[in-house]
XYZ file of C-alpha atoms in Angstrom:
649
model
C 136.391 -25.522 37.254
C 139.548 -26.892 38.872
C 139.151 -30.443 37.478
C 138.860 -29.345 33.780
C 141.780 -29.470 31.324
C 144.342 -26.646 31.148
C 143.152 -23.641 29.036
C 144.484 -23.469 25.503
C 147.270 -21.005 24.733
C 146.198 -17.539 23.624
C 145.472 -17.278 19.911
C 148.125 -15.900 17.650
C 147.577 -12.556 15.970
C 145.905 -12.914 12.620
C 148.029 -12.533 9.642
C 146.833 -9.906 7.198
C 145.571 -11.162 3.915
C 144.853 -14.825 5.351
C 141.533 -16.263 6.652
C 141.044 -16.507 10.430
C 142.128 -19.823 12.165
C 139.530 -22.143 13.543
C 140.564 -21.623 17.169
C 139.832 -17.938 17.049
C 136.058 -18.522 16.600
C 134.143 -17.897 19.931
C 131.688 -20.630 19.185
C 134.472 -23.000 18.525
C 136.067 -22.127 21.797
C 132.867 -22.721 23.690
C 132.373 -26.039 21.990
C 135.895 -27.049 22.771
C 135.432 -25.986 26.347
C 132.242 -27.996 26.631
C 133.785 -31.051 25.033
C 136.782 -30.869 27.276
C 134.668 -30.691 30.379
C 134.790 -33.941 32.578
C 131.320 -34.393 33.984
C 132.224 -37.368 36.173
C 134.293 -35.054 38.416
C 131.810 -32.160 38.515
C 129.397 -33.157 41.236
C 127.438 -29.913 41.089
C 126.838 -30.364 37.387
C 125.727 -33.949 37.991
C 123.260 -32.869 40.638
C 121.951 -30.107 38.361
C 121.457 -32.504 35.496
C 119.745 -35.010 37.770
C 117.313 -32.302 38.952
C 116.760 -31.181 35.362
C 115.870 -34.706 34.328
C 112.873 -34.702 36.638
C 110.917 -32.083 34.600
C 112.757 -31.844 31.271
C 111.270 -34.923 29.716
C 110.991 -33.888 26.064
C 113.991 -32.621 24.071
C 112.460 -30.395 21.408
C 113.106 -26.976 20.032
C 110.229 -25.474 21.958
C 111.220 -27.045 25.223
C 114.845 -26.026 24.766
C 113.774 -22.438 24.086
C 111.453 -22.457 27.146
C 114.013 -24.226 29.367
C 115.285 -21.072 30.929
C 111.788 -19.844 31.675
C 110.799 -23.232 33.082
C 113.793 -23.236 35.374
C 113.038 -19.726 36.593
C 109.344 -20.563 37.182
C 110.310 -23.734 39.023
C 112.777 -21.760 41.179
C 110.058 -19.197 41.910
C 107.600 -21.927 42.964
C 110.174 -23.462 45.282
C 110.935 -20.113 46.875
C 107.230 -19.402 47.371
C 106.886 -22.794 49.056
C 109.827 -21.954 51.354
C 108.238 -18.609 52.213
C 104.937 -20.318 53.111
C 106.614 -22.912 55.299
C 108.820 -20.426 57.119
C 105.769 -18.230 57.706
C 104.165 -21.111 59.620
C 107.386 -21.640 61.567
C 107.430 -17.981 62.496
C 103.836 -18.107 63.724
C 104.626 -21.174 65.890
C 107.718 -19.477 67.326
C 105.721 -16.402 68.160
C 103.158 -18.616 69.971
C 105.919 -20.322 71.897
C 107.395 -16.968 72.809
C 104.041 -15.821 74.183
C 103.764 -19.014 76.289
C 107.296 -18.578 77.628
C 106.545 -14.965 78.520
C 103.401 -16.097 80.325
C 105.345 -18.801 82.196
C 108.032 -16.316 83.151
C 105.419 -13.967 84.534
C 103.811 -16.823 86.482
C 107.157 -17.924 87.924
C 107.993 -14.424 88.983
C 104.617 -14.204 90.666
C 105.106 -17.541 92.446
C 108.637 -16.616 93.503
C 107.411 -13.371 94.985
C 104.577 -15.201 96.756
C 106.986 -17.905 98.080
C 109.353 -15.241 99.290
C 106.534 -13.599 101.123
C 105.341 -16.927 102.556
C 108.881 -17.841 103.640
C 109.196 -14.570 105.442
C 105.882 -15.255 107.145
C 106.664 -18.950 108.119
C 110.330 -18.609 109.136
C 109.528 -18.993 112.830
C 107.315 -22.005 112.133
C 110.112 -23.712 110.157
C 112.596 -23.137 112.969
C 110.140 -24.589 115.486
C 109.390 -27.531 113.171
C 113.092 -28.259 112.742
C 113.566 -28.250 116.497
C 110.600 -30.552 116.963
C 111.887 -32.935 114.304
C 115.300 -33.070 115.992
C 113.623 -33.691 119.345
C 111.452 -36.383 117.766
C 114.538 -38.130 116.389
C 116.143 -38.026 119.820
C 113.001 -39.439 121.425
C 112.771 -42.175 118.786
C 116.409 -43.068 119.415
C 115.733 -43.224 123.153
C 112.663 -45.354 122.503
C 114.703 -47.745 120.371
C 117.395 -47.910 123.042
C 114.754 -48.515 125.689
C 113.095 -51.226 123.560
C 116.448 -52.839 122.910
C 117.288 -52.631 126.629
C 113.975 -54.204 127.586
C 114.336 -56.886 124.895
C 117.835 -57.692 126.139
C 117.327 -57.457 129.904
C 113.634 -58.227 130.454
C 111.293 -61.140 129.738
C 108.078 -60.973 127.807
C 104.797 -61.534 129.692
C 104.432 -64.940 127.991
C 107.886 -65.992 129.160
C 107.087 -64.841 132.691
C 103.894 -66.894 132.674
C 105.793 -69.959 131.454
C 108.340 -69.730 134.254
C 105.764 -68.979 136.974
C 103.214 -71.505 135.762
C 100.922 -73.424 138.065
C 101.920 -76.598 139.838
C 99.921 -78.879 137.563
C 100.918 -77.165 134.338
C 103.287 -79.380 132.285
C 106.791 -78.360 131.320
C 107.341 -77.775 127.598
C 110.283 -76.849 125.435
C 109.200 -73.188 125.594
C 109.898 -73.306 129.324
C 113.550 -74.188 128.682
C 113.835 -71.420 126.104
C 112.544 -68.948 128.677
C 114.874 -70.378 131.334
C 117.788 -70.048 128.945
C 116.716 -66.460 128.353
C 116.840 -65.794 132.106
C 120.335 -67.270 132.333
C 121.450 -65.191 129.371
C 120.055 -62.000 130.927
C 121.720 -62.849 134.240
C 125.049 -63.194 132.437
C 124.581 -60.133 130.209
C 123.618 -57.850 133.085
C 127.173 -58.048 134.365
C 128.051 -55.672 131.564
C 125.908 -52.982 133.214
C 127.821 -53.360 136.448
C 130.955 -52.188 134.659
C 129.191 -48.995 133.465
C 127.345 -46.118 135.137
C 124.143 -48.181 135.173
C 125.067 -50.222 138.255
C 121.777 -49.631 140.049
C 119.739 -50.901 137.113
C 122.150 -53.802 136.717
C 121.808 -54.828 140.373
C 118.014 -54.610 140.251
C 117.837 -56.710 137.074
C 120.316 -59.246 138.467
C 118.282 -59.613 141.655
C 115.067 -59.967 139.664
C 116.568 -62.625 137.386
C 118.080 -64.492 140.344
C 114.690 -64.709 142.059
C 113.053 -65.770 138.816
C 115.729 -68.413 138.287
C 115.188 -69.894 141.737
C 111.444 -69.971 141.173
C 111.925 -71.632 137.774
C 114.380 -74.231 139.089
C 112.092 -75.035 142.003
C 109.163 -75.584 139.643
C 111.356 -77.598 137.270
C 112.631 -79.764 140.143
C 109.111 -80.497 141.364
C 107.995 -81.447 137.879
C 111.073 -83.646 137.293
C 110.581 -85.303 140.668
C 106.998 -86.182 139.811
C 108.067 -87.484 136.401
C 110.683 -89.761 137.981
C 108.165 -91.117 140.450
C 105.979 -92.295 137.569
C 108.807 -94.365 136.037
C 107.940 -97.500 137.992
C 107.119 -99.784 135.076
C 109.537 -102.550 134.127
C 110.294 -100.723 130.873
C 110.275 -96.937 130.884
C 110.574 -94.339 128.158
C 112.683 -91.276 128.855
C 111.020 -88.251 127.239
C 113.140 -85.554 125.543
C 111.685 -82.997 127.965
C 113.032 -84.980 130.935
C 116.498 -85.027 129.323
C 116.264 -81.246 128.868
C 115.209 -80.891 132.503
C 118.325 -82.770 133.660
C 120.447 -80.583 131.416
C 118.972 -77.494 133.087
C 119.264 -78.914 136.617
C 122.979 -79.580 136.218
C 123.480 -75.905 137.155
C 121.982 -76.708 140.559
C 124.050 -79.673 141.860
C 121.839 -80.268 144.906
C 118.603 -80.453 142.874
C 120.430 -82.516 140.233
C 121.547 -85.017 142.902
C 118.096 -85.201 144.509
C 116.520 -85.877 141.106
C 118.941 -88.729 140.418
C 118.167 -90.182 143.853
C 114.446 -89.982 143.142
C 114.941 -91.724 139.785
C 117.087 -94.406 141.422
C 114.498 -95.065 144.124
C 111.680 -95.396 141.588
C 113.665 -97.687 139.321
C 114.930 -99.768 142.253
C 111.413 -100.735 143.263
C 110.592 -101.468 139.606
C 113.643 -103.727 139.197
C 112.959 -105.621 142.443
C 109.330 -106.147 141.459
C 110.401 -107.244 137.959
C 112.935 -109.707 139.399
C 110.394 -111.267 141.745
C 107.879 -111.494 138.888
C 110.482 -113.140 136.637
C 111.171 -115.680 139.391
C 107.576 -116.509 140.237
C 105.306 -115.396 137.388
C 107.410 -115.309 134.229
C 106.694 -113.075 131.251
C 103.404 -111.954 129.776
C 101.324 -114.916 128.729
C 103.700 -117.298 130.494
C 106.613 -116.678 128.110
C 109.303 -116.930 129.286
C 108.406 -119.360 132.028
C 109.093 -118.490 135.676
C 112.739 -118.949 136.595
C 111.781 -120.855 139.772
C 110.451 -123.665 137.563
C 114.069 -124.482 136.647
C 115.307 -124.684 140.225
C 115.840 -128.432 139.759
C 118.575 -127.554 137.223
C 121.078 -125.552 139.326
C 123.186 -124.307 136.434
C 120.235 -123.065 134.387
C 118.549 -121.673 137.489
C 121.573 -119.557 138.464
C 122.301 -118.675 134.843
C 118.744 -117.421 134.210
C 118.815 -115.221 137.311
C 122.182 -113.732 136.414
C 121.152 -113.261 132.780
C 118.003 -111.411 133.839
C 120.036 -109.255 136.202
C 122.622 -108.538 133.487
C 119.886 -107.471 131.064
C 118.207 -105.318 133.705
C 121.516 -103.657 134.616
C 122.252 -102.841 130.973
C 118.699 -101.491 130.491
C 118.919 -99.256 133.554
C 122.224 -97.879 132.354
C 120.660 -97.125 128.953
C 117.762 -95.320 130.681
C 120.188 -93.174 132.650
C 122.288 -92.450 129.584
C 119.151 -91.325 127.736
C 118.147 -89.104 130.647
C 121.628 -87.562 131.048
C 122.627 -87.414 127.388
C 122.495 -83.587 127.349
C 124.367 -83.127 130.650
C 127.861 -81.733 130.131
C 129.304 -81.502 133.633
C 132.154 -83.760 134.689
C 131.413 -87.008 136.470
C 128.339 -88.042 134.466
C 129.648 -91.601 134.027
C 130.304 -91.861 137.775
C 126.762 -90.615 138.450
C 125.339 -93.263 136.112
C 127.341 -96.044 137.761
C 126.373 -94.864 141.245
C 122.639 -94.737 140.428
C 122.743 -98.139 138.693
C 124.439 -99.529 141.792
C 121.648 -98.113 143.945
C 118.975 -99.510 141.599
C 120.419 -103.034 141.529
C 121.099 -103.103 145.263
C 117.511 -104.147 145.920
C 117.846 -107.507 144.124
C 121.036 -108.503 145.941
C 119.261 -110.088 148.895
C 116.836 -112.365 146.989
C 119.611 -113.256 144.528
C 122.042 -114.159 147.302
C 119.516 -116.317 149.187
C 118.679 -118.383 146.111
C 122.254 -118.885 144.927
C 123.326 -119.854 148.466
C 120.595 -122.492 148.542
C 121.886 -123.958 145.287
C 125.536 -123.958 146.382
C 125.003 -125.298 149.876
C 122.967 -128.179 148.443
C 126.268 -129.361 146.846
C 124.993 -130.436 143.421
C 128.366 -131.988 142.575
C 131.907 -130.822 141.890
C 131.378 -130.292 138.165
C 128.193 -128.263 138.616
C 129.781 -126.263 141.423
C 132.713 -125.454 139.188
C 130.406 -124.439 136.318
C 128.405 -122.230 138.681
C 131.639 -120.693 139.971
C 132.769 -119.902 136.416
C 129.315 -118.548 135.586
C 129.410 -116.214 138.583
C 132.918 -115.110 137.658
C 131.837 -114.393 134.086
C 128.829 -112.302 135.106
C 130.910 -110.460 137.693
C 133.355 -109.513 134.934
C 130.546 -108.652 132.477
C 128.455 -106.541 134.857
C 131.525 -104.699 136.160
C 132.251 -103.791 132.532
C 128.794 -102.211 132.303
C 128.593 -100.349 135.607
C 132.254 -100.133 136.631
C 133.131 -100.748 140.256
C 130.594 -98.312 141.727
C 127.841 -100.941 141.867
C 129.670 -102.254 144.904
C 126.802 -104.124 146.571
C 125.806 -106.120 143.502
C 129.366 -106.970 142.509
C 130.227 -107.836 146.117
C 127.242 -110.197 146.292
C 128.225 -111.961 143.063
C 131.862 -112.145 144.188
C 130.825 -113.630 147.554
C 128.749 -116.266 145.794
C 131.645 -116.982 143.442
C 134.057 -117.462 146.327
C 131.513 -119.613 148.186
C 130.920 -121.896 145.192
C 134.662 -122.078 144.556
C 135.336 -122.930 148.173
C 132.724 -125.688 148.273
C 133.992 -126.964 144.902
C 137.532 -127.363 146.202
C 136.181 -128.842 149.433
C 134.380 -131.402 147.280
C 137.592 -132.188 145.407
C 139.531 -132.452 148.661
C 136.871 -134.758 150.090
C 137.085 -136.921 146.988
C 140.888 -137.039 147.305
C 140.722 -137.945 150.985
C 138.362 -140.825 150.163
C 140.906 -142.065 147.642
C 143.629 -142.043 150.285
C 141.415 -143.639 152.951
C 140.685 -146.684 150.826
C 143.537 -147.451 148.458
C 142.592 -150.110 145.920
C 144.975 -152.841 144.834
C 145.991 -152.734 141.198
C 143.781 -154.864 138.942
C 145.219 -158.124 137.519
C 145.854 -156.497 134.126
C 147.895 -153.754 135.849
C 145.663 -151.146 134.207
C 144.238 -148.020 135.893
C 142.070 -148.726 138.896
C 138.368 -147.870 138.943
C 139.035 -145.061 141.438
C 141.622 -143.601 139.071
C 139.229 -143.797 136.121
C 136.426 -142.166 138.104
C 138.692 -139.374 139.293
C 140.045 -138.772 135.794
C 136.493 -138.646 134.412
C 135.661 -136.079 137.072
C 138.785 -134.092 136.201
C 137.983 -134.304 132.497
C 134.481 -132.913 133.054
C 135.824 -130.117 135.244
C 138.507 -129.148 132.754
C 136.080 -129.359 129.836
C 133.686 -126.986 131.563
C 136.615 -124.753 132.440
C 137.831 -124.777 128.830
C 134.418 -123.696 127.548
C 134.007 -120.898 130.076
C 134.300 -117.292 128.951
C 136.060 -115.831 131.973
C 139.332 -113.928 131.342
C 142.381 -115.966 130.372
C 144.531 -115.123 133.402
C 141.756 -116.085 135.825
C 141.213 -119.379 133.985
C 144.921 -120.211 134.156
C 145.062 -119.576 137.906
C 142.028 -121.819 138.476
C 143.545 -124.515 136.284
C 146.707 -124.738 138.360
C 144.718 -125.002 141.574
C 142.380 -127.700 140.197
C 145.270 -129.803 138.892
C 147.109 -129.584 142.209
C 143.987 -130.571 144.112
C 143.332 -133.647 141.943
C 146.607 -134.896 140.467
C 148.781 -134.832 143.581
C 146.445 -137.143 145.564
C 146.081 -139.354 142.484
C 149.828 -139.791 142.135
C 150.130 -140.529 145.836
C 147.288 -143.092 145.625
C 148.909 -144.854 142.656
C 152.258 -145.028 144.443
C 150.680 -146.469 147.585
C 148.615 -148.925 145.537
C 151.701 -150.242 143.704
C 153.960 -150.380 146.755
C 153.442 -154.137 147.278
C 154.035 -155.136 143.652
C 157.167 -156.484 142.070
C 159.515 -154.198 140.197
C 158.190 -154.941 136.699
C 154.552 -155.048 137.833
C 154.936 -151.793 139.728
C 156.588 -150.058 136.756
C 153.892 -151.344 134.366
C 151.062 -150.229 136.644
C 152.612 -146.792 137.153
C 153.256 -146.340 133.427
C 149.627 -147.202 132.634
C 148.284 -144.891 135.352
C 150.576 -142.023 134.377
C 149.736 -142.570 130.712
C 146.012 -142.243 131.473
C 146.655 -139.013 133.374
C 148.774 -137.651 130.541
C 146.227 -138.455 127.810
C 143.513 -136.829 129.928
C 145.482 -133.591 130.434
C 146.774 -133.421 126.851
C 143.316 -132.337 125.647
C 143.336 -129.092 127.621
C 145.312 -125.871 127.789
C 147.530 -124.677 130.633
C 148.727 -128.266 131.331
C 152.215 -128.092 129.823
C 154.072 -128.151 133.152
C 152.004 -131.042 134.469
C 152.455 -132.976 131.232
C 156.198 -132.453 131.433
C 156.260 -133.711 135.028
C 154.180 -136.783 134.121
C 156.479 -137.492 131.170
C 159.525 -137.451 133.478
C 157.851 -139.972 135.802
C 156.829 -142.177 132.874
C 160.391 -142.175 131.543
C 161.733 -143.163 134.979
C 159.420 -146.174 135.094
C 160.200 -146.963 131.451
C 163.891 -147.208 132.316
C 162.954 -149.778 134.929
C 160.916 -151.803 132.420
C 163.689 -151.574 129.799
C 166.250 -152.918 132.240
C 163.877 -155.656 133.422
C 163.146 -156.718 129.833
C 166.845 -156.772 128.936
C 167.632 -158.807 132.094
C 164.749 -161.152 131.270
C 166.121 -161.777 127.765
C 169.706 -162.279 128.962
C 168.565 -164.756 131.611
C 166.387 -166.769 129.237
C 169.057 -166.669 126.507
C 171.760 -168.001 128.841
C 173.921 -164.894 128.882
C 172.973 -163.411 132.246
C 175.497 -165.394 134.349
C 178.235 -164.998 131.745
C 177.603 -161.234 131.396
C 177.698 -160.790 135.205
C 180.982 -162.686 135.405
C 182.382 -160.539 132.636
C 181.308 -157.363 134.476
C 182.919 -158.536 137.727
C 186.197 -159.781 136.158
C 189.330 -157.742 136.751
C 192.597 -157.986 134.776
C 194.636 -158.994 137.859
C 192.502 -162.143 138.173
C 194.155 -163.555 135.071
C 192.710 -164.607 131.716
C 188.950 -164.770 131.492
C 189.099 -168.296 130.060
C 190.495 -169.598 133.339
C 187.203 -168.925 135.121
C 185.117 -172.045 135.585
C 181.968 -170.571 134.075
C 183.809 -168.765 131.287
C 185.605 -171.634 129.576
C 185.050 -172.440 125.935
C 182.632 -175.301 126.581
C 180.392 -173.175 128.813
C 180.412 -170.366 126.281
C 179.479 -172.709 123.419
C 176.547 -174.088 125.399
C 175.385 -170.552 126.203
C 175.754 -169.478 122.563
C 173.621 -172.382 121.418
C 170.862 -171.183 123.743
C 171.386 -167.589 122.532
C 171.050 -168.747 118.915
C 167.628 -170.171 119.733
C 166.652 -166.705 121.051
C 167.960 -165.077 117.884
C 165.821 -167.376 115.772
C 162.637 -166.288 117.642
C 163.250 -163.027 119.577
C 159.493 -162.339 120.019
C 159.199 -165.362 122.278
C 161.130 -163.708 125.102
C 158.850 -160.782 126.113
C 157.834 -160.213 129.693
C 154.138 -160.790 130.262
C 153.877 -157.292 131.742
C 154.530 -155.769 128.315
C 151.218 -157.117 127.084
C 149.454 -155.122 129.798
C 150.776 -151.786 128.596
C 148.008 -149.493 127.286
C 150.252 -147.651 124.847
C 151.619 -149.549 121.864
C 154.195 -146.810 121.396
C 155.523 -147.306 124.913
C 155.706 -151.061 124.347
C 157.683 -150.641 121.128
C 160.029 -148.221 122.869
C 160.699 -150.733 125.667
C 161.363 -153.561 123.201
C 163.651 -151.414 121.080
C 165.755 -150.071 123.922
C 165.948 -153.425 125.759
C 167.130 -155.025 122.498
C 169.844 -152.388 122.296
C 170.970 -153.330 125.819
C 171.125 -157.020 124.819
C 173.197 -156.130 121.745
C 175.498 -154.022 123.871
C 176.016 -156.947 126.320
C 176.793 -159.292 123.425
C 179.233 -156.742 121.982
C 181.117 -156.605 125.289
C 181.231 -160.419 125.485
C 182.393 -160.666 121.870
C 185.164 -158.155 122.472
C 186.317 -160.056 125.599
C 186.383 -163.428 123.828
C 188.273 -162.000 120.881
C 190.782 -160.349 123.190
C 194.039 -162.433 123.065
C 194.747 -161.611 126.713
C 191.837 -163.831 127.761
C 193.558 -166.822 126.010
C 190.613 -168.315 124.165
C 191.608 -170.814 121.449
C 189.827 -170.418 118.170
C 187.442 -167.715 119.437
C 185.664 -167.672 116.057
C 184.385 -171.165 116.742
C 182.978 -170.032 120.095
C 181.204 -166.847 118.931
C 180.529 -167.335 115.289
C 178.299 -164.211 114.969
C 179.624 -160.680 115.018
C 177.778 -157.946 116.987
C 176.562 -156.400 113.716
C 175.033 -159.694 112.670
C 173.285 -160.051 116.024
C 172.007 -156.479 115.797
C 170.745 -157.130 112.261
C 168.878 -160.231 113.409
C 167.240 -158.462 116.334
C 166.333 -155.233 114.557
């Protein structure tokens, strides 16, 4: 074996006369060879020993002697077993071979029979192939024809829907069929660009006739539906909205349908308005509007409010009916139909509002009604635009009429003031006519301030109202005070102007008028200030002396040479002036106590005192001037201007 140790070197030749060496013994060599064998590397030996261990179970002399025979008998038994098994395998293979031979014979027989059959049926196969090809072509044509019919023709059910009876209702399936007709009519144009023009023209003509029939039926149904919408509140069905969407392709039918709807709703609105005026709501709530005819503002307001609500409702009905319409001008159509609907109530509305206005309920109520009409004109025009011309024109006419009569009322009131001018009262306060007129103006302006008409319109009305009332008032006050004295006239005018100013100060858009009144008040205040200062100077003994001082010129010589300006006269006057300084509150004009404004009174006293101090300062400077030749001027005027000002302040 390759894995055993290297063989020992060959034995040396025996030496004559000596015993043989141990390595030369054959048995010894075999033993050595066996001992040197490495069993762990000899796999065949290991397998042989393992097989031997299965039947060599007893290690005895007999068994060792019989081992070779046992091994040979065991090998013979194994070989006999192999022979038996392979004999069975051979028999099975021979059986399989017979079956294969039989199958081969059968296949050859079938092949020969098929070959014969094929030769016999060759013509039939050719014919069958041709028929199958023809069948495929016919099926393709049938599919094309079915597709053509499905694309360019209607089903019997769709035809029945479109050609239904007069009393048969319109459903959503009708609009699907109508849409199908429109689609076919559009798609058939493709055929006109091909070789199928004749078919395309026939289909187009058929669809056109069917469309006209369908639209005519749809129009009749829609017309009948609109005629039933005569209740005060109506519900627009989705089918009616779809009908209007379909009719938009026929402008004439679309317009006629809107006219029919407008006529039906117009009668409903007129009937509802008359019922609201005379009968009220269901069960008496709300009460009839005519029951409030004794209250002009509420009466007119309730009618306009009802009309505003009805206008908004009718617009909502039209929007619901035309919500699916996509053509241009839908909003104009809505406004036009709403204008036609509301036109019916214009006459009864105008008659009733005219009765209220012509009855002249008073300037304030007329002005409130005018503002109310202006507000609803603005509000309703925002809902329906300017196309509801008749309704808006009626409201505008009533607004102008009420405004005209209102200003006529104010003008009449002003003319009465000028016809009978009252004398100022003894306390020089505002006259009763002035108070009444200002109360009227206050009520008018208050109602104007609370109105909700646009700002620019309110401002324009404000200017006109103020001009119509204030200008005659100012003229009346001037004429009334024309026969009074200067101080009395100024006091009366200040009080009257002050009342006008306080009245206007509460309202907006009066800044220019307030500024004008303030200028007039200040002019009369200057008069009162001068009168008060003159009154003090006269009572304090300085008036004559101050006038002489103002008239003296340097070329007349020293001031002390004048008879009324000598030292003795000045000392007497100063003694009287000192008494005024000790009690300045005692020298107030009686007219100052009649002033309505304490602030104005304080202003007059303050500024008149300043004039007195200025006069004393001029006199003091003249006396102290050496050119006027006063001896010991300090003994004449023993108070400086600052001291006098401190005493009077």
